[in-house]
Short mmCIF file of C-alpha atoms in Angstrom, two decimals:
data_model
loop_
_atom_site.label_atom_id
_atom_site.label_comp_id
_atom_site.label_asym_id
_atom_site.label_seq_id
_atom_site.Cartn_x
_atom_site.Cartn_y
_atom_site.Cartn_z
CA UNK O 1 130.98 90.88 65.28
CA UNK O 2 127.30 89.97 64.83
CA UNK O 3 124.31 91.96 63.63
CA UNK O 4 122.49 92.12 67.00
CA UNK O 5 123.01 92.17 70.77
CA UNK O 6 124.60 89.19 72.51
CA UNK O 7 122.85 89.02 75.88
CA UNK O 8 123.81 85.59 77.26
CA UNK O 9 127.09 83.82 77.98
CA UNK O 10 128.84 81.73 75.32
CA UNK O 11 129.98 78.14 75.78
CA UNK O 12 133.56 77.20 74.92
CA UNK O 13 135.04 73.90 73.72
CA UNK O 14 138.58 73.04 72.62
CA UNK O 15 137.67 74.12 69.09
CA UNK O 16 134.65 76.43 69.21
CA UNK O 17 132.93 79.35 70.91
CA UNK O 18 129.14 78.99 70.55
CA UNK O 19 126.61 81.72 71.38
CA UNK O 20 123.28 83.20 70.37
CA UNK O 21 122.12 86.76 69.70
CA UNK O 22 118.93 88.81 69.64
CA UNK O 23 118.94 88.58 65.83
CA UNK O 24 117.58 84.99 66.01
CA UNK O 25 120.98 83.41 65.25
CA UNK O 26 123.24 80.84 66.89
CA UNK O 27 126.91 81.20 65.92
CA UNK O 28 129.91 78.90 66.17
CA UNK O 29 133.30 80.54 65.71
CA UNK O 30 136.79 79.02 65.65
CA UNK O 31 138.38 79.47 69.08
CA UNK O 32 141.80 80.28 67.58
CA UNK O 33 140.93 82.50 64.61
CA UNK O 34 137.50 83.94 65.50
CA UNK O 35 136.26 82.98 62.05
CA UNK O 36 132.66 81.82 61.73
CA UNK O 37 132.31 78.05 61.30
CA UNK O 38 128.53 78.04 60.98
CA UNK O 39 125.36 79.99 61.72
CA UNK O 40 121.98 78.49 62.63
CA UNK O 41 118.83 80.62 62.26
CA UNK O 42 115.86 80.25 64.64
CA UNK O 43 112.50 82.01 64.61
CA UNK O 44 113.19 84.59 67.34
CA UNK O 45 115.73 86.04 69.78
CA UNK O 46 118.23 83.81 71.60
CA UNK O 47 118.13 84.75 75.30
CA UNK O 48 119.49 81.41 76.55
CA UNK O 49 123.08 80.26 76.99
CA UNK O 50 123.95 77.04 75.11
CA UNK O 51 125.11 73.73 76.53
CA UNK O 52 127.34 71.28 74.63
CA UNK O 53 127.62 67.53 75.23
CA UNK O 54 129.11 64.93 72.87
CA UNK O 55 129.40 67.45 70.01
CA UNK O 56 125.72 68.49 70.24
CA UNK O 57 124.68 72.06 71.08
CA UNK O 58 121.47 72.43 73.10
CA UNK O 59 119.91 75.90 73.22
CA UNK O 60 116.50 77.52 73.64
CA UNK O 61 114.94 80.34 71.65
CA UNK O 62 112.16 82.88 72.05
CA UNK O 63 110.45 80.99 69.19
CA UNK O 64 109.46 78.40 71.86
CA UNK O 65 111.80 75.70 70.54
CA UNK O 66 114.70 73.93 72.22
CA UNK O 67 117.22 72.98 69.52
CA UNK O 68 119.79 70.18 69.34
CA UNK O 69 122.44 71.13 66.74
CA UNK O 70 125.51 69.22 65.53
CA UNK O 71 128.48 71.33 66.69
CA UNK O 72 130.64 70.15 63.78
CA UNK O 73 128.21 70.98 60.96
CA UNK O 74 125.60 73.36 62.38
CA UNK O 75 122.83 71.01 61.22
CA UNK O 76 119.70 70.44 63.32
CA UNK O 77 119.47 67.05 65.02
CA UNK O 78 116.04 67.64 66.56
CA UNK O 79 113.90 70.41 68.01
CA UNK O 80 111.28 70.38 70.75
CA UNK O 81 108.31 72.75 70.89
CA UNK O 82 107.56 74.08 74.38
CA UNK O 83 104.56 76.13 75.49
CA UNK O 84 106.36 79.45 75.82
CA UNK O 85 109.56 81.42 75.30
CA UNK O 86 112.75 79.72 76.50
CA UNK O 87 115.13 82.07 78.34
CA UNK O 88 116.44 79.31 80.61
CA UNK O 89 119.78 77.71 79.86
CA UNK O 90 119.57 73.91 79.68
CA UNK O 91 121.18 71.43 82.09
CA UNK O 92 121.61 67.66 81.81
CA UNK O 93 122.45 64.47 83.67
CA UNK O 94 123.73 62.97 80.40
CA UNK O 95 120.43 61.31 79.51
CA UNK O 96 117.81 64.04 79.96
CA UNK O 97 117.87 67.74 79.08
CA UNK O 98 116.13 70.04 81.59
CA UNK O 99 115.06 73.61 80.93
CA UNK O 100 112.64 76.17 82.32
CA UNK O 101 110.05 78.02 80.26
CA UNK O 102 107.93 81.18 80.34
CA UNK O 103 104.83 78.93 80.33
CA UNK O 104 105.57 78.15 84.03
CA UNK O 105 106.86 74.59 83.38
CA UNK O 106 110.17 72.82 83.84
CA UNK O 107 110.63 70.36 80.97
CA UNK O 108 112.56 67.07 80.91
CA UNK O 109 113.46 65.98 77.35
CA UNK O 110 115.23 62.85 76.11
CA UNK O 111 118.70 63.95 75.04
CA UNK O 112 118.84 61.60 72.04
CA UNK O 113 115.53 62.19 70.27
CA UNK O 114 113.98 65.32 71.83
CA UNK O 115 110.90 63.46 73.13
CA UNK O 116 109.30 64.80 76.33
CA UNK O 117 109.85 62.60 79.39
CA UNK O 118 107.82 64.73 81.79
CA UNK O 119 107.07 68.35 82.71
CA UNK O 120 106.39 70.02 86.05
CA UNK O 121 104.12 73.01 86.55
CA UNK O 122 104.95 75.91 88.87
CA UNK O 123 103.09 79.16 89.53
CA UNK O 124 105.16 81.45 87.27
CA UNK O 125 108.16 81.69 84.89
CA UNK O 126 110.86 79.05 85.45
CA UNK O 127 114.56 79.92 85.35
CA UNK O 128 117.68 77.85 84.63
CA UNK O 129 118.02 74.50 86.47
CA UNK O 130 120.97 72.74 88.10
CA UNK O 131 121.36 68.94 88.29
CA UNK O 132 122.98 67.07 91.19
CA UNK O 133 122.47 63.89 93.30
CA UNK O 134 119.67 62.51 91.11
CA UNK O 135 117.70 65.73 91.50
CA UNK O 136 117.03 68.84 89.44
CA UNK O 137 116.90 72.17 91.28
CA UNK O 138 115.38 75.39 89.91
CA UNK O 139 113.68 78.61 90.92
CA UNK O 140 110.53 80.34 89.73
CA UNK O 141 108.94 83.77 89.83
CA UNK O 142 106.37 82.15 92.16
CA UNK O 143 109.02 82.64 94.93
CA UNK O 144 109.80 78.91 95.28
CA UNK O 145 112.99 76.90 94.90
CA UNK O 146 112.07 73.37 93.77
CA UNK O 147 113.82 70.00 94.01
CA UNK O 148 112.47 67.24 91.75
CA UNK O 149 113.41 63.61 91.18
CA UNK O 150 115.20 63.44 87.82
CA UNK O 151 113.55 60.24 86.58
CA UNK O 152 109.95 60.73 87.73
CA UNK O 153 109.61 64.52 87.90
CA UNK O 154 108.06 64.14 91.36
CA UNK O 155 108.60 66.97 93.83
CA UNK O 156 111.03 66.10 96.63
CA UNK O 157 110.67 69.45 98.37
CA UNK O 158 110.14 73.15 97.75
CA UNK O 159 111.47 76.14 99.65
CA UNK O 160 109.70 79.51 99.77
CA UNK O 161 111.91 82.57 99.33
CA UNK O 162 110.79 86.13 100.07
CA UNK O 163 110.41 87.16 96.40
CA UNK O 164 110.94 86.12 92.77
CA UNK O 165 113.85 83.78 91.98
CA UNK O 166 115.48 84.96 88.75
CA UNK O 167 118.68 82.93 88.51
CA UNK O 168 120.17 79.44 88.51
CA UNK O 169 121.00 77.70 91.82
CA UNK O 170 124.46 76.47 92.78
CA UNK O 171 124.94 73.14 94.56
CA UNK O 172 127.89 72.37 96.86
CA UNK O 173 128.67 70.91 100.31
CA UNK O 174 125.24 69.29 100.62
CA UNK O 175 123.52 72.64 100.14
CA UNK O 176 121.64 74.50 97.41
CA UNK O 177 122.32 78.23 97.07
CA UNK O 178 119.93 80.71 95.43
CA UNK O 179 119.36 84.45 95.42
CA UNK O 180 116.05 86.33 95.32
CA UNK O 181 114.63 89.61 94.09
CA UNK O 182 114.05 90.32 97.79
CA UNK O 183 117.82 90.90 98.30
CA UNK O 184 118.57 87.58 100.05
CA UNK O 185 121.00 84.74 99.32
CA UNK O 186 119.74 81.45 100.77
CA UNK O 187 121.45 78.19 101.68
CA UNK O 188 119.06 75.23 101.75
CA UNK O 189 119.73 71.60 102.76
CA UNK O 190 119.95 69.51 99.57
CA UNK O 191 117.92 66.59 101.01
CA UNK O 192 115.24 68.33 103.09
CA UNK O 193 114.85 71.84 101.66
CA UNK O 194 115.27 73.31 105.14
CA UNK O 195 116.93 76.73 105.31
CA UNK O 196 120.47 76.59 106.72
CA UNK O 197 121.16 80.33 106.57
CA UNK O 198 120.37 83.48 104.64
CA UNK O 199 122.51 86.49 103.84
CA UNK O 200 121.00 89.88 103.04
CA UNK O 201 122.36 92.33 100.47
CA UNK O 202 121.07 95.85 99.91
CA UNK O 203 119.28 95.20 96.61
CA UNK O 204 117.89 92.47 94.33
CA UNK O 205 119.89 89.37 93.36
CA UNK O 206 119.64 88.23 89.72
CA UNK O 207 123.19 86.88 89.65
CA UNK O 208 123.51 83.09 89.84
CA UNK O 209 125.76 82.20 92.78
CA UNK O 210 129.03 80.28 92.47
CA UNK O 211 130.35 78.07 95.26
CA UNK O 212 133.72 76.65 96.28
CA UNK O 213 134.41 74.37 99.24
CA UNK O 214 134.68 77.39 101.52
CA UNK O 215 132.73 80.31 100.06
CA UNK O 216 129.71 81.37 98.02
CA UNK O 217 130.03 84.34 95.65
CA UNK O 218 127.13 86.37 94.27
CA UNK O 219 126.48 89.75 92.69
CA UNK O 220 123.72 92.14 93.72
CA UNK O 221 121.95 95.22 92.45
CA UNK O 222 123.60 97.05 95.38
CA UNK O 223 126.79 97.33 93.19
CA UNK O 224 128.70 94.80 95.31
CA UNK O 225 130.15 91.35 94.75
CA UNK O 226 129.62 89.43 97.99
CA UNK O 227 131.71 86.56 99.37
CA UNK O 228 130.00 84.53 102.11
CA UNK O 229 131.17 81.63 104.30
CA UNK O 230 129.59 78.49 102.83
CA UNK O 231 128.75 76.94 106.22
CA UNK O 232 127.62 79.95 108.26
CA UNK O 233 126.42 82.59 105.78
CA UNK O 234 128.69 85.15 107.44
CA UNK O 235 130.17 87.76 105.11
CA UNK O 236 133.87 87.25 104.39
CA UNK O 237 134.24 90.31 102.16
CA UNK O 238 132.44 92.43 99.59
CA UNK O 239 133.84 94.36 96.66
CA UNK O 240 132.22 97.53 95.35
CA UNK O 241 131.77 98.27 91.65
CA UNK O 242 130.15 101.36 90.13
CA UNK O 243 127.02 99.59 88.90
CA UNK O 244 124.59 96.81 89.64
CA UNK O 245 126.03 93.29 89.40
CA UNK O 246 123.59 90.93 87.67
CA UNK O 247 126.08 88.71 85.84
CA UNK O 248 127.18 85.46 87.44
CA UNK O 249 130.64 84.97 88.94
CA UNK O 250 133.19 82.51 87.60
CA UNK O 251 135.82 81.16 90.01
CA UNK O 252 139.16 79.90 88.71
CA UNK O 253 142.71 79.65 90.15
CA UNK O 254 141.82 81.52 93.33
CA UNK O 255 140.24 84.42 91.40
CA UNK O 256 136.63 85.55 91.06
CA UNK O 257 135.67 87.01 87.66
CA UNK O 258 132.45 89.01 87.29
CA UNK O 259 130.95 91.81 85.21
CA UNK O 260 129.06 94.90 86.34
CA UNK O 261 126.64 97.45 84.89
CA UNK O 262 129.54 99.93 85.09
CA UNK O 263 130.76 98.31 81.81
CA UNK O 264 133.74 96.63 83.53
CA UNK O 265 134.73 93.07 84.23
CA UNK O 266 136.60 92.45 87.49
CA UNK O 267 139.13 89.86 88.60
CA UNK O 268 139.24 89.68 92.42
CA UNK O 269 141.54 87.60 94.59
#
């Protein structure tokens, strides 16, 4: 139990569960006992999910800093000051950390020393990125899905959705999948940015999609979890909850796990 709300997903290793809360703190607890191993205090709320690589925790804060913290000791390795609040969860290719910011930029930071490699300006808030095929993909409240070259930060393409993009894209089968506030789930060609299909729900999509080789899963404000054919965009099934579904699905062992505003978490075959 912590002293404030926990609003983003934790990250789990063989030894630790690491998460932030709205009381400015980042916690690491023992995965077996639940006992606190360490606590790291930032200057504002933590509204970002952490990422761990090689025993380093990377996480953003509303204090405008991205932190790199030793997962064994809880000691700061470096911190990077961005131009706005960081609600985006970081992603990496192993050499560079990417994150979106409320100052309308996507940042690329050297993973070892926290030095800025480049940044890319959009027209509004930037949400969590995904990295694949030498590119970084992310959405913005300016209605665009962007694809940038990882090394140079140069735009490869951008795709205009019908409304704000408020989630992290999924990449699979040569396609990039993203939902919009305008109720649509899009599939876009990974190399060209050309729309392959779109699937319409009955309300906004803030859930980040999850993809397998055959299907894409996403939650919607229409209270449903939707399962869509990955190649055609045709609905395979949808499952009704009693509240809006803004959390992101996890797929494991033939099951889809997702939470709803009805205070329940569901496991669906």
